[in-house]
Short mmCIF file of C-alpha atoms and ligand atoms in Angstrom, two decimals:
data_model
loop_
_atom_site.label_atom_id
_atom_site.label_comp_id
_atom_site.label_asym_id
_atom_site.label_seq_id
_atom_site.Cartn_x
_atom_site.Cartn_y
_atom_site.Cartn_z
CA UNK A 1 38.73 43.71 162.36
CA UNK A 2 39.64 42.97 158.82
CA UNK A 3 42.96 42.35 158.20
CA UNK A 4 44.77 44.63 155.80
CA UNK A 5 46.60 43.10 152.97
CA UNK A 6 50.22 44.10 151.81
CA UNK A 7 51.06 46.68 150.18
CA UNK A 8 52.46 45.39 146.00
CA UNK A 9 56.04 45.34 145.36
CA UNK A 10 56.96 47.99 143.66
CA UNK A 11 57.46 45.42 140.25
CA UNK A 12 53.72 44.32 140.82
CA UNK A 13 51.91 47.97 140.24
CA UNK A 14 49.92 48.05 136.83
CA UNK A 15 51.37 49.98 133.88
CA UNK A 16 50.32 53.11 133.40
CA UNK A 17 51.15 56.56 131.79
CA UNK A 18 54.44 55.59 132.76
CA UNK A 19 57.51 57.02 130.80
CA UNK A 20 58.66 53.79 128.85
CA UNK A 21 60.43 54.72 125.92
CA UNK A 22 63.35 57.72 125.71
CA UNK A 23 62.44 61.05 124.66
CA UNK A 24 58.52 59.71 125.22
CA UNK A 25 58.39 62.77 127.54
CA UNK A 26 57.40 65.24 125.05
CA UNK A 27 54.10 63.64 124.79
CA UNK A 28 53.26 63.85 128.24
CA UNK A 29 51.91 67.38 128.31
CA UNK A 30 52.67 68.17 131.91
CA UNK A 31 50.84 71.36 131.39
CA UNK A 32 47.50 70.27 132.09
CA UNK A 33 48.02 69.36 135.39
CA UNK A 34 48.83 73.21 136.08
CA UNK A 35 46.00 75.21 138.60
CA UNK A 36 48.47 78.55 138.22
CA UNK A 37 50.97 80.47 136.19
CA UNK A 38 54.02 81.88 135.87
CA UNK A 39 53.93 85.67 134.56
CA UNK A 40 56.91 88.25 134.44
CA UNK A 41 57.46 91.47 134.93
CA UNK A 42 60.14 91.94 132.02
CA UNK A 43 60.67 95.60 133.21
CA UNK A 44 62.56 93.82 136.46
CA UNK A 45 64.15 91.02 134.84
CA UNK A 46 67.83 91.40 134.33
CA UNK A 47 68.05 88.60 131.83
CA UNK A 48 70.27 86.62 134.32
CA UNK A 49 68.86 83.19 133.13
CA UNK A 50 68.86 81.64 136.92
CA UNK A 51 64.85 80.77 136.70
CA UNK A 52 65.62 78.79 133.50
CA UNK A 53 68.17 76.51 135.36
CA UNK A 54 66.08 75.84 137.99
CA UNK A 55 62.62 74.60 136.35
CA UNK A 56 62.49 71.33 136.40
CA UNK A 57 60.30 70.81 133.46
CA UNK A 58 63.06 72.21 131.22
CA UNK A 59 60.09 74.27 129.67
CA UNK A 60 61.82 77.95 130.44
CA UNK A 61 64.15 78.47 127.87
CA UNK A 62 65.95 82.43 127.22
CA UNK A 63 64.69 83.76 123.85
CA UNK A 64 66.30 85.69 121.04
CA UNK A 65 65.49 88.68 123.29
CA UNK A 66 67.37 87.55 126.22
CA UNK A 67 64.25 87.15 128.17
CA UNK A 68 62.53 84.12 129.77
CA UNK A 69 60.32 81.85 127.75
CA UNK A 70 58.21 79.58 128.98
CA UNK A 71 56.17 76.48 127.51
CA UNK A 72 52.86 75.97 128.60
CA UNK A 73 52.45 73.11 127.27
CA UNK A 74 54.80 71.41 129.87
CA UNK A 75 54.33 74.34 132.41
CA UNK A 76 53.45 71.98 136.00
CA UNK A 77 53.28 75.70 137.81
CA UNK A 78 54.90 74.76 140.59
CA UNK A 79 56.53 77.93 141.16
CA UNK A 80 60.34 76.79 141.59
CA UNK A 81 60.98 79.61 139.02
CA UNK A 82 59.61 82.28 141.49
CA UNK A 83 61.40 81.37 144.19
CA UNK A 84 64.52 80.94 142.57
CA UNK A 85 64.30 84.42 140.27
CA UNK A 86 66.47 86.61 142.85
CA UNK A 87 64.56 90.41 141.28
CA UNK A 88 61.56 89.28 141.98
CA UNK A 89 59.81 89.89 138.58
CA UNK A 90 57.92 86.34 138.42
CA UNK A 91 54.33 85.52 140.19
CA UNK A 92 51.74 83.05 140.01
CA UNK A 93 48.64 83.94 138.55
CA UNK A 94 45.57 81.12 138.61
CA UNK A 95 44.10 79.59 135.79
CA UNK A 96 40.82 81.07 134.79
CA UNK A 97 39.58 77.76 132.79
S1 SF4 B 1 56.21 77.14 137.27
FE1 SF4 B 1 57.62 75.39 137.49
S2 SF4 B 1 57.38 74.25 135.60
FE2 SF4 B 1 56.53 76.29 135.20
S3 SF4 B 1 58.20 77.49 134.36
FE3 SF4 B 1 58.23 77.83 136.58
S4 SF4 B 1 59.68 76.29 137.38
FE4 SF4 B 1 59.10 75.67 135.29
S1 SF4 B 2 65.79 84.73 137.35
FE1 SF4 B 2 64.45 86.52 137.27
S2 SF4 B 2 65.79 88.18 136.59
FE2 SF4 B 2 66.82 86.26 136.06
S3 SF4 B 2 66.16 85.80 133.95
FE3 SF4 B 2 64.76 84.74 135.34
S4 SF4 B 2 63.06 86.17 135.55
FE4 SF4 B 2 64.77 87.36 134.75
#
């Protein structure tokens, strides 16, 4: 049987995409990586502003309306803001492309 070499310290692994510079974030659009996404049913939202504390992208922000914003271009869809919205107005819906 072949024997299986080590696994690399963690300060071997190649460079990547890695986030190397501050605020270098913002050009890592996280949104492409999304299958699904977040839609709302503003007739049930009470504006509360819990979902937006919650995402982890930072990419749900309240709008001059009071209402739930999000960013699609950072969007992951991982659904934290559906679990967390406490009405029940957010659901997933799947990418069509
Ligand atoms: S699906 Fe995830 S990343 Fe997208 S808005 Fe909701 S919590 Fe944020
Ligand atoms: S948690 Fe739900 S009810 Fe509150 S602002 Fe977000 S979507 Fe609206």
């Amino acid at each position: 049987m072949a024997k299986q070499s080590p696994a690399p310290n963690w300060q071997d692994l190649a460079l990547g995409c890695a986030t190397l510079e501050a605020g270098s974030s913002r050009y890592q659009k996280t949104g492409d990586w999304r299958s699904s996404r977040p839609i709302w049913n503003f007739e049930q939202c009470v504006k509360c502003g819990v979902c937006t504390v919650f995402c982890p992208e930072g990419c749900l922000k309240m709008n001059a309306d009071g209402y739930p914003q999000v960013d699609l271009d950072y969007c992951k869809g991982c659904a934290i803001c559906v679990t967390e919205c406490w009405t029940g107005c957010i659901s997933m819906e799947e990418e069509k492309d």
